[in-house]
Coordinates of C-alpha atoms in Angstrom, one line a residue:
Chain W
M1 CA 24.5 19.1 29.9
K2 CA 26.2 21.7 27.8
K3 CA 29.5 19.9 27.8
E4 CA 28.0 16.4 27.5
A5 CA 25.5 17.2 24.7
P6 CA 27.9 17.3 21.7
D7 CA 29.6 14.1 22.8
M8 CA 26.2 12.5 23.1
L9 CA 25.4 13.8 19.7
V10 CA 28.4 12.3 18.1
R11 CA 27.8 9.0 19.9
L12 CA 24.2 8.9 18.5
I13 CA 25.0 9.7 14.9
S14 CA 27.7 7.1 14.8
D15 CA 25.5 4.5 16.4
K16 CA 24.1 2.0 13.9
S17 CA 21.0 1.2 15.8
F18 CA 20.1 4.9 16.2
K19 CA 20.7 5.5 12.5
D20 CA 18.6 2.5 11.6
W21 CA 15.8 3.7 13.7
V22 CA 15.8 7.2 12.2
M23 CA 16.1 5.9 8.6
F24 CA 14.2 2.7 8.7
P25 CA 11.8 2.9 11.6
N26 CA 9.8 -0.2 12.5
E27 CA 7.7 -1.3 15.4
E28 CA 10.6 -2.8 17.5
N29 CA 13.3 -0.2 17.1
S30 CA 10.7 2.6 17.6
L31 CA 9.6 1.1 20.8
Y32 CA 13.2 0.6 22.0
W33 CA 14.3 4.1 21.3
R34 CA 11.1 5.7 22.6
K35 CA 11.5 3.9 25.9
K36 CA 15.2 4.7 26.0
L37 CA 14.5 8.4 25.4
E38 CA 11.7 8.6 27.9
L39 CA 14.2 7.7 30.5
Q40 CA 16.5 10.5 29.5
P41 CA 14.2 13.4 28.6
E42 CA 17.1 15.9 29.1
Y43 CA 18.5 14.6 25.8
A44 CA 15.5 15.3 23.7
M45 CA 17.1 18.3 22.1
V46 CA 20.3 16.4 21.3
V47 CA 18.3 13.5 19.9
A48 CA 16.3 15.9 17.7
Q49 CA 19.5 17.3 16.3
A50 CA 21.1 13.9 15.8
R51 CA 18.0 12.8 14.0
E52 CA 18.1 15.8 11.8
I53 CA 21.8 15.3 10.9
V54 CA 21.1 11.7 9.9
L55 CA 18.1 12.6 7.8
R56 CA 19.9 15.5 6.0
M57 CA 23.0 13.4 5.1
K58 CA 23.0 13.4 1.4
F59 CA 25.4 12.0 -1.3
N60 CA 25.5 12.7 -4.9
E61 CA 23.4 10.2 -6.8
H62 CA 24.3 9.0 -10.3
K63 CA 21.8 7.0 -12.3
L64 CA 21.9 4.8 -15.3
S65 CA 18.9 5.2 -17.7
S66 CA 17.0 2.1 -18.4
S67 CA 18.3 2.0 -22.0
E68 CA 21.9 2.3 -20.7
T69 CA 21.1 -0.6 -18.3
D70 CA 19.8 -2.8 -21.1
E71 CA 22.6 -1.9 -23.4
L72 CA 25.2 -2.7 -20.9
L73 CA 23.6 -6.1 -20.2
T74 CA 23.5 -6.9 -23.8
Q75 CA 27.2 -6.1 -24.1
I76 CA 28.0 -8.2 -21.1
I77 CA 26.0 -11.2 -22.3
S78 CA 27.3 -11.1 -25.9
A79 CA 30.9 -10.8 -24.7
N80 CA 30.5 -13.9 -22.6
D81 CA 28.8 -15.8 -25.4
L82 CA 31.9 -15.2 -27.5
G83 CA 34.2 -16.3 -24.8
K84 CA 32.4 -19.6 -24.7
T85 CA 32.4 -20.4 -28.4
L86 CA 36.0 -19.4 -29.0
P87 CA 39.4 -20.7 -28.1
K88 CA 40.8 -19.0 -25.0
R89 CA 43.2 -16.8 -26.7
S90 CA 40.6 -14.7 -28.6
T91 CA 39.0 -12.7 -25.9
T92 CA 37.8 -9.5 -27.4
V93 CA 35.3 -8.8 -30.2
R94 CA 37.9 -7.1 -32.2
E95 CA 40.3 -10.1 -32.2
F96 CA 37.5 -12.4 -33.0
F97 CA 36.5 -10.4 -36.1
S98 CA 40.0 -10.0 -37.3
K99 CA 40.2 -13.8 -37.7
V100 CA 36.9 -14.3 -39.4
K101 CA 36.4 -13.9 -43.2
P102 CA 34.7 -10.5 -43.9
V103 CA 31.7 -12.2 -45.4
F104 CA 30.7 -13.7 -42.1
K105 CA 31.4 -10.6 -40.0
Y106 CA 28.0 -8.9 -40.3
A107 CA 26.1 -12.1 -40.2
A108 CA 27.9 -13.1 -37.0
A109 CA 27.4 -9.6 -35.4
L110 CA 23.7 -9.7 -36.3
A111 CA 23.2 -13.2 -35.0
I112 CA 24.8 -12.2 -31.7
I113 CA 22.7 -9.1 -31.3
A114 CA 19.5 -10.9 -32.2
L115 CA 20.4 -13.8 -29.8
S116 CA 21.2 -11.5 -26.9
I117 CA 18.1 -9.4 -27.4
Y118 CA 16.1 -12.6 -27.4
I119 CA 17.8 -13.9 -24.3
V120 CA 17.3 -10.6 -22.4
R121 CA 13.6 -10.4 -23.4
Y122 CA 13.0 -14.0 -22.5
I123 CA 14.7 -13.9 -19.2
K124 CA 13.2 -10.5 -18.2
E125 CA 9.7 -11.9 -18.6
D126 CA 10.6 -15.0 -16.7
V127 CA 12.1 -13.0 -13.8
N128 CA 9.2 -10.6 -13.7
Q129 CA 6.7 -13.4 -13.5
Y130 CA 8.7 -15.1 -10.9
L131 CA 9.2 -12.1 -8.7
K132 CA 6.1 -10.1 -8.9
P133 CA 3.3 -12.2 -7.5
S134 CA 5.2 -13.2 -4.3
K135 CA 6.4 -9.7 -3.3
I136 CA 4.9 -8.4 -0.1
I137 CA 5.2 -4.7 0.2
T138 CA 4.7 -2.9 3.5
F139 CA 4.7 0.7 4.6
A140 CA 4.0 2.4 7.9
K141 CA 3.7 6.0 9.1
E142 CA 2.8 7.7 12.3
N143 CA 2.2 11.3 13.1
P144 CA 2.7 12.9 16.5
K145 CA 0.4 15.6 17.8
I146 CA 0.0 18.8 15.8
Q147 CA 1.8 17.3 12.8
K148 CA -0.2 16.4 9.7
S149 CA 1.3 14.9 6.6
R150 CA 0.5 13.9 3.0
F151 CA 2.5 11.2 1.2
P152 CA 2.1 8.5 -1.5
L153 CA 1.8 4.8 -0.6
P154 CA 3.9 2.2 -2.6
D155 CA 1.0 1.6 -4.9
G156 CA 0.7 5.3 -5.8
S157 CA -2.4 6.1 -3.7
I158 CA -2.1 9.3 -1.8
V159 CA -2.8 9.6 1.9
S160 CA -3.4 12.7 4.0
L161 CA -2.7 11.7 7.6
N162 CA -4.0 13.7 10.5
A163 CA -2.1 14.4 13.6
M164 CA -1.9 11.7 16.3
S165 CA -2.7 9.1 13.6
S166 CA -0.9 6.1 12.2
I167 CA -1.3 3.8 9.3
D168 CA 0.1 0.4 8.4
Y169 CA 0.0 -0.6 4.7
V170 CA 0.5 -4.2 3.5
F171 CA 0.2 -5.3 -0.1
D172 CA 0.2 -9.1 -0.3
P173 CA -0.6 -10.4 -3.8
Q174 CA -1.4 -13.8 -2.4
K175 CA -4.3 -12.3 -0.5
G176 CA -5.2 -10.1 -3.5
I177 CA -5.8 -6.9 -1.6
R178 CA -4.1 -3.7 -0.6
E179 CA -4.7 -3.4 3.1
V180 CA -4.4 -0.5 5.4
N181 CA -4.9 -0.4 9.2
L182 CA -5.7 3.0 10.5
I183 CA -5.9 4.6 13.9
G184 CA -6.9 8.2 13.8
E185 CA -7.9 10.0 10.7
A186 CA -6.8 9.9 7.1
F187 CA -8.1 10.9 3.7
F188 CA -7.3 8.4 0.9
E189 CA -7.1 9.1 -2.8
V190 CA -6.9 5.5 -4.0
K191 CA -5.0 4.6 -7.2
K192 CA -7.3 2.6 -9.4
N193 CA -6.5 -1.1 -9.6
D194 CA -9.4 -3.5 -10.4
K195 CA -7.3 -6.5 -9.6
F196 CA -6.4 -5.5 -6.1
P197 CA -9.1 -3.8 -4.1
F198 CA -8.0 -1.2 -1.4
V199 CA -9.3 -2.0 2.1
V200 CA -9.0 0.3 5.1
R201 CA -9.7 -1.3 8.5
S202 CA -10.3 1.1 11.4
G203 CA -12.3 0.7 14.6
G204 CA -14.0 -2.5 13.4
I205 CA -15.1 -1.1 10.1
S206 CA -13.6 -2.1 6.8
T207 CA -14.0 0.1 3.8
R208 CA -13.4 -1.5 0.5
A209 CA -12.6 0.6 -2.6
V210 CA -11.2 0.2 -6.1
G211 CA -10.3 3.7 -7.1
T212 CA -11.9 6.5 -5.2
S213 CA -11.3 9.0 -2.5
F214 CA -12.7 8.9 1.0
N215 CA -12.1 10.0 4.6
V216 CA -11.9 7.6 7.6
R217 CA -11.9 8.8 11.2
Y218 CA -11.5 6.7 14.2
F219 CA -9.7 7.9 17.4
P220 CA -9.9 5.2 20.1
E221 CA -11.0 7.8 22.6
E222 CA -14.0 8.7 20.5
A223 CA -16.7 6.0 20.3
K224 CA -17.6 6.7 16.7
V225 CA -16.0 5.6 13.5
K226 CA -16.8 7.7 10.5
V227 CA -16.3 7.0 6.8
A228 CA -17.1 9.8 4.4
L229 CA -17.0 9.3 0.6
L230 CA -16.0 12.1 -1.6
N231 CA -16.2 10.4 -5.0
G232 CA -16.4 6.9 -6.5
K233 CA -18.0 4.0 -4.6
V234 CA -17.0 2.0 -1.5
A235 CA -18.4 -1.1 0.2
L236 CA -18.4 -1.2 4.0
D237 CA -18.4 -4.0 6.5
A238 CA -18.2 -4.3 10.2
E239 CA -16.2 -6.9 12.0
T240 CA -18.4 -7.6 15.1
V241 CA -21.9 -6.8 14.0
S242 CA -23.5 -6.6 10.6
L243 CA -24.4 -3.3 9.2
Q244 CA -27.8 -2.4 7.9
D245 CA -28.1 -3.4 4.3
K246 CA -28.7 0.2 3.2
N247 CA -25.5 1.2 4.9
K248 CA -23.2 -1.2 3.2
I249 CA -22.6 0.9 0.2
L250 CA -21.8 4.6 0.2
K251 CA -22.4 7.1 -2.6
P252 CA -20.5 10.3 -3.0
G253 CA -21.5 12.9 -0.3
E254 CA -22.6 10.1 2.1
K255 CA -21.1 9.3 5.4
L256 CA -21.4 6.3 7.6
V257 CA -21.4 6.9 11.4
F258 CA -20.8 3.8 13.4
D259 CA -21.0 3.6 17.1
K260 CA -18.3 1.1 18.1
I261 CA -19.9 0.4 21.5
T262 CA -23.6 0.1 20.7
G263 CA -23.1 -1.1 17.1
V264 CA -25.7 1.5 15.9
N265 CA -24.9 2.6 12.4
D266 CA -26.4 5.4 10.3
K267 CA -25.9 7.1 7.0
V268 CA -25.9 10.9 6.8
T269 CA -24.9 13.4 4.2
F270 CA -21.9 15.6 4.9
D271 CA -20.4 18.9 3.7
P272 CA -16.9 18.2 2.2
L273 CA -15.9 21.7 3.1
D274 CA -16.3 20.8 6.8
E275 CA -15.5 17.1 6.8
L276 CA -12.2 17.3 4.8
A277 CA -11.1 20.8 6.0
W278 CA -8.6 19.2 8.4
K279 CA -6.3 18.2 5.6
D280 CA -6.1 21.7 4.4
G281 CA -5.2 22.9 7.9
V282 CA -8.7 24.3 8.7
L283 CA -10.4 23.5 12.0
T284 CA -14.1 23.4 11.7
F285 CA -16.9 23.1 14.2
Q286 CA -20.5 22.2 13.3
N287 CA -22.9 22.2 16.2
A288 CA -20.2 20.9 18.5
D289 CA -21.1 20.4 22.1
F290 CA -18.7 21.2 24.9
D291 CA -17.0 17.7 25.0
E292 CA -16.4 17.6 21.3
F293 CA -15.2 21.2 21.3
I294 CA -12.6 20.5 24.0
R295 CA -11.5 17.2 22.5
R296 CA -11.0 18.7 19.0
L297 CA -9.0 21.6 20.4
E298 CA -6.7 19.2 22.4
H299 CA -6.1 17.2 19.2
W300 CA -5.6 20.2 17.0
Y301 CA -3.3 22.2 19.2
G302 CA -1.7 19.3 21.0
V303 CA -2.7 20.6 24.4
K304 CA -4.3 19.2 27.5
F305 CA -7.3 20.9 29.1
L306 CA -7.9 20.9 32.8
I307 CA -11.6 21.7 33.3
V308 CA -12.9 23.2 36.4
G309 CA -16.7 23.1 36.9
K310 CA -19.4 21.9 34.6
P311 CA -21.1 23.6 31.7
T312 CA -24.4 25.1 32.9
E313 CA -25.9 25.2 29.4
K314 CA -25.7 23.2 26.2
W315 CA -22.9 24.3 24.0
N316 CA -23.3 24.7 20.3
V317 CA -20.1 25.8 18.6
N318 CA -19.8 26.6 14.9
G319 CA -17.0 28.0 12.9
R320 CA -14.0 27.7 10.6
F321 CA -10.6 28.5 11.9
K322 CA -7.5 28.6 9.7
T323 CA -4.7 30.7 11.1
E324 CA -6.1 31.4 14.5
S325 CA -4.2 30.6 17.6
L326 CA -5.8 28.6 20.4
E327 CA -6.0 31.8 22.5
E328 CA -7.8 33.6 19.7
I329 CA -10.4 30.9 19.6
L330 CA -10.9 30.9 23.3
V331 CA -11.3 34.7 23.3
G332 CA -14.0 34.2 20.7
V333 CA -15.8 31.6 22.8
K334 CA -15.6 33.9 25.8
F335 CA -18.0 36.2 24.0
T336 CA -20.8 33.6 24.1
Y337 CA -20.0 31.4 27.1
D338 CA -18.9 32.4 30.6
I339 CA -15.4 31.0 30.8
E340 CA -12.0 31.9 32.2
Y341 CA -8.9 30.3 30.9
Q342 CA -5.2 30.2 31.6
L343 CA -2.6 29.1 29.0
N344 CA 0.5 27.5 30.4
G345 CA 2.6 25.8 27.7
D346 CA 0.8 22.6 26.7
N347 CA -1.7 22.9 29.5
V348 CA -4.9 24.9 29.5
K349 CA -6.9 25.6 32.6
L350 CA -10.5 26.3 31.7
K351 CA -12.9 27.5 34.4
L352 CA -16.7 27.3 33.7
N353 CA -18.6 29.9 35.7
Chain B
M1 CA 10.1 19.0 25.8
K2 CA 8.6 16.2 23.7
L3 CA 10.5 14.4 21.0
K4 CA 8.7 14.5 17.7
L5 CA 8.7 11.4 15.6
S6 CA 8.1 12.2 12.0
Y7 CA 9.0 9.5 9.4
I8 CA 10.4 10.4 6.1
S9 CA 9.8 8.1 3.2
Q10 CA 13.0 6.8 1.9
N11 CA 11.7 4.9 -1.1
E12 CA 13.3 7.2 -3.7
R13 CA 16.8 6.4 -2.7
I14 CA 18.7 4.1 -5.0
S15 CA 19.9 2.0 -2.1
A16 CA 16.6 2.0 -0.2
E17 CA 16.5 -1.0 2.0
P18 CA 14.9 -3.8 0.1
Q19 CA 11.5 -4.8 1.4
Q20 CA 11.7 -7.7 3.7
N21 CA 10.0 -10.5 1.8
P22 CA 9.8 -13.9 3.4
L23 CA 9.0 -15.6 0.1
A24 CA 11.9 -14.1 -1.7
V25 CA 14.8 -16.3 -2.8
S26 CA 17.7 -15.9 -0.4
D27 CA 21.0 -14.3 -1.5
T28 CA 22.7 -17.6 -0.8
D29 CA 20.4 -19.5 -3.2
T30 CA 20.4 -16.8 -5.9
W31 CA 24.2 -16.7 -5.8
K32 CA 24.4 -20.5 -6.0
S33 CA 22.0 -20.7 -9.0
F34 CA 24.1 -18.0 -10.7
K35 CA 27.3 -20.0 -10.1
E36 CA 25.6 -23.1 -11.5
G37 CA 24.9 -21.3 -14.7
D38 CA 21.3 -20.1 -14.2
E39 CA 20.9 -17.1 -16.5
S40 CA 17.8 -15.8 -14.8
A41 CA 19.7 -15.7 -11.5
F42 CA 22.3 -13.6 -13.3
I43 CA 19.8 -11.2 -14.7
R44 CA 18.2 -10.8 -11.3
I45 CA 21.6 -10.0 -9.7
Y46 CA 22.4 -7.6 -12.5
K47 CA 19.1 -5.8 -12.3
D48 CA 19.2 -5.6 -8.5
Y49 CA 22.7 -4.3 -8.1
I50 CA 23.7 -2.5 -11.3
H51 CA 22.4 0.9 -10.0
I52 CA 24.0 0.5 -6.6
L53 CA 27.4 -0.3 -8.2
F54 CA 27.2 2.4 -10.8
N55 CA 26.3 5.0 -8.1
Y56 CA 29.1 3.7 -5.9
G57 CA 31.6 3.8 -8.8
C58 CA 30.7 7.4 -9.6
Q59 CA 31.6 8.4 -6.1
F60 CA 35.2 7.6 -7.0
S61 CA 35.1 9.4 -10.4
G62 CA 32.5 11.5 -12.0
D63 CA 33.4 10.0 -15.4
R64 CA 30.2 8.1 -16.2
D65 CA 31.7 6.3 -19.3
L66 CA 34.7 5.2 -17.4
I67 CA 32.5 3.6 -14.7
K68 CA 30.3 2.0 -17.3
D69 CA 33.3 0.4 -18.9
C70 CA 34.6 -0.8 -15.6
L71 CA 31.2 -2.3 -14.8
Q72 CA 31.0 -4.0 -18.1
D73 CA 34.5 -5.6 -17.6
F74 CA 33.5 -6.4 -14.0
F75 CA 30.4 -8.3 -14.9
I76 CA 32.0 -10.1 -17.9
E77 CA 34.7 -11.3 -15.6
L78 CA 32.2 -12.3 -13.0
R79 CA 30.3 -14.4 -15.5
R80 CA 33.4 -15.9 -16.9
R81 CA 34.6 -17.1 -13.5
R82 CA 31.2 -17.9 -12.1
E83 CA 32.0 -21.5 -11.3
H84 CA 35.0 -20.6 -9.2
L85 CA 33.5 -17.7 -7.2
S86 CA 33.2 -18.2 -3.5
D87 CA 29.8 -18.5 -1.8
T88 CA 28.1 -15.5 -0.2
N89 CA 25.0 -14.8 1.8
N90 CA 25.2 -11.1 1.0
I91 CA 25.4 -10.3 -2.7
K92 CA 25.4 -6.6 -2.3
F93 CA 28.3 -6.6 0.0
Y94 CA 30.2 -9.2 -2.1
L95 CA 29.7 -7.1 -5.3
L96 CA 30.6 -3.8 -3.6
K97 CA 33.8 -5.3 -2.2
S98 CA 35.0 -6.9 -5.4
F99 CA 33.9 -4.0 -7.6
R100 CA 35.9 -1.7 -5.4
R101 CA 39.0 -3.9 -5.6
R102 CA 38.6 -3.9 -9.4
L103 CA 38.0 -0.2 -9.6
L104 CA 41.1 0.7 -7.6
H105 CA 43.2 -1.9 -9.4
D106 CA 42.2 -0.4 -12.8
Q107 CA 42.9 3.0 -11.5
E108 CA 46.4 2.0 -10.5
R109 CA 47.1 0.4 -13.8
E110 CA 46.0 2.9 -16.4
L111 CA 44.0 5.6 -14.9
K112 CA 46.5 6.7 -12.3
V113 CA 47.0 10.1 -13.7
K114 CA 43.4 10.8 -14.1
I115 CA 42.2 9.7 -10.7
R116 CA 45.1 11.1 -8.9
S117 CA 44.5 14.6 -10.1
E118 CA 40.9 14.3 -9.2
N119 CA 41.8 13.1 -5.8
L120 CA 43.3 16.5 -4.9
K121 CA 39.9 18.1 -5.2
Y122 CA 36.9 17.4 -3.1
T123 CA 35.2 15.1 -5.6
Q124 CA 35.2 11.6 -4.1
F125 CA 32.2 10.7 -1.9
E126 CA 30.8 14.1 -1.8
V127 CA 28.5 14.4 1.2
E128 CA 26.5 17.2 2.6
L129 CA 23.7 18.0 5.0
S130 CA 21.0 18.9 2.6
H131 CA 18.9 22.0 2.9
E132 CA 16.3 20.4 0.7
V133 CA 15.1 17.9 3.3
K134 CA 12.1 19.6 4.9
L135 CA 11.7 18.8 8.5
I136 CA 8.8 20.2 10.5
D137 CA 10.7 20.2 13.7
S138 CA 14.0 21.5 12.3
Q139 CA 16.6 22.6 14.8
M140 CA 19.1 23.9 12.4
E141 CA 19.3 27.1 10.5
N142 CA 21.0 27.3 7.1
S143 CA 24.1 29.0 8.5
K144 CA 24.6 26.1 10.9
L145 CA 24.3 23.6 8.0
E146 CA 26.8 25.6 6.0
K147 CA 29.3 25.3 8.8
L148 CA 28.8 21.5 9.2
N149 CA 29.1 21.1 5.5
A150 CA 32.4 22.9 5.5
A151 CA 33.6 20.4 8.1
M152 CA 32.4 17.5 6.0
E153 CA 34.3 18.8 3.1
S154 CA 37.5 18.8 5.1
L155 CA 37.3 15.1 5.8
P156 CA 39.7 12.7 4.0
S157 CA 37.9 10.8 1.2
R158 CA 38.4 7.5 3.0
E159 CA 36.4 8.7 6.0
R160 CA 33.8 10.0 3.7
E161 CA 33.6 6.6 2.1
A162 CA 33.1 5.0 5.5
I163 CA 30.2 7.5 6.1
Y164 CA 28.8 6.6 2.6
H165 CA 28.7 2.9 3.4
F166 CA 27.3 3.5 6.9
Y167 CA 24.5 5.9 6.0
Y168 CA 23.9 5.3 2.3
E169 CA 24.5 1.6 1.8
N170 CA 23.5 0.7 5.3
L171 CA 26.4 -1.7 5.8
S172 CA 27.4 -3.1 9.1
Y173 CA 30.6 -2.1 10.9
S174 CA 32.2 -5.4 10.0
E175 CA 31.3 -5.1 6.4
I176 CA 32.7 -1.6 6.3
A177 CA 35.9 -2.8 7.9
D178 CA 36.1 -5.5 5.3
I179 CA 35.6 -3.3 2.3
L180 CA 38.0 -0.6 3.5
Q181 CA 40.5 -3.3 4.5
L182 CA 40.7 -2.3 8.1
G183 CA 42.1 -4.9 10.5
H184 CA 39.3 -4.9 13.0
V185 CA 35.6 -4.3 13.2
S186 CA 36.3 -1.7 15.9
S187 CA 38.4 0.2 13.5
A188 CA 35.3 0.7 11.3
R189 CA 33.4 2.0 14.3
R190 CA 36.3 4.3 15.2
I191 CA 36.7 5.7 11.7
I192 CA 33.0 6.7 11.6
Y193 CA 33.2 8.1 15.1
R194 CA 36.3 10.0 14.3
A195 CA 34.9 11.4 11.1
L196 CA 31.8 12.6 12.8
E197 CA 33.7 13.8 15.8
N198 CA 35.3 16.3 13.4
L199 CA 31.9 18.0 13.2
R200 CA 31.8 18.4 17.0
D201 CA 33.5 21.7 17.2
Y202 CA 30.8 23.1 15.0
I203 CA 28.2 21.4 16.9
I204 CA 29.4 22.9 20.2
A205 CA 29.3 26.3 18.7
S206 CA 25.7 25.7 17.6
F207 CA 24.7 24.4 21.0
L208 CA 25.9 27.5 22.8
V209 CA 23.5 29.4 20.7
L210 CA 20.7 27.1 21.5
F211 CA 21.1 27.2 25.2
I212 CA 21.3 30.9 25.7

């Protein structure tokens, strides 16, 4: 491995399909490379390094300002207009002017400038009209366990995406909506746009907003879909059943809890400090029972629990944890509940006495 | 050990991959309209590629005004000869290739002295492994990056240009071979491999540290 690894690394970073996957991941190439790498887990470290080299590769960037861009275009167009109206031998502006009587010089120059500004303006509008309405914009992101992220969508909305969560964003002007499919949990700060509503679909619930911020949580292994509104207003809809009328609109501070299996839906109030704590890196528990407590820890720390025995009493865990390690939390729990635990890498053995 | 997949948004790059848009006019059609005298097609081409070409030109010479002049001449010439241009289904590649030819041609003619002297320094196609990219699962310390960057600096500018087309403009091996006037597609693959292979000594050193 030691000797092979550097060769493998060079092979990866000079491989176009590897580079494309790192730089422009999509469903197909992600699937391909994930499968490929699963077969060779011993290369995980090399792949991580190769990926890092590709992502860090940076060239100097030089930009033209928009006024420079327009100015240059004007010069190009006016030069060509001259080329057309004149005999072939006069090719430059200077030569042209030297042959024209002084009286006409300024008039000609002004006419050319006015004409080219007009052409540029006219064509610009034309192009914009032609291009904009048909442009479909897509964006996708996926977080592995433990990793959370915060990033803007192409429309300027900001998304905080929890660990083990993924979103797909599509803006199709023909359909007239900005559409997000979410698995997992995300907090959306939607950029206001009355023309194109922002719709989040997750676990059979669609949340429709114009400009507002709200949290959506749906992990397939949890039966419940939760939509919590921080400010503004959202309209809700369920795909398979119909929601109770009073639950179709959320006001700030309200949360919809939808049971995906039974279809039962309910509106409750929530405490933003708890509900949205995850995006600030705070793990909170509010009357969590044993199952919820374990599941949340698995998510948060990216570990797997092996449970031996059954809880003999009903658990009720409360608390806010920011910097604590998993072990510190378990030590804390040990005060109240009779447990023993063993930490072994990503695996936790928990024995209930 | 698990491989972490964290995606980094690339949308701020000048040459970010254009969004795939099934309704968009194809390069072939846009180019054809341009050749037939359609001015809105020209404006579209200009707007879509001016920044890519300017950025590319500046990799050869840091003299912004010089590159602007070259671009102006280049587009004027392109418009003047529009009816006689060959067809293409890849406008970006077509423009990069012909602009490069023009740039190097101009350089030979009048700017020989200027560019030559710049050539001696490490100024063309500067590339580095950036410290600024923040990766959650970073494997490399700054000292390691410094060493790799020193290796990058020692590459001939031609190899760095190949790396530029490969990583930055996302061109295919055959397009790179064409632009750099290499005989075979395999030569493009080789030049990139060879360039990156130069980094290997440094990589080996860093691996030994990792596996202790």
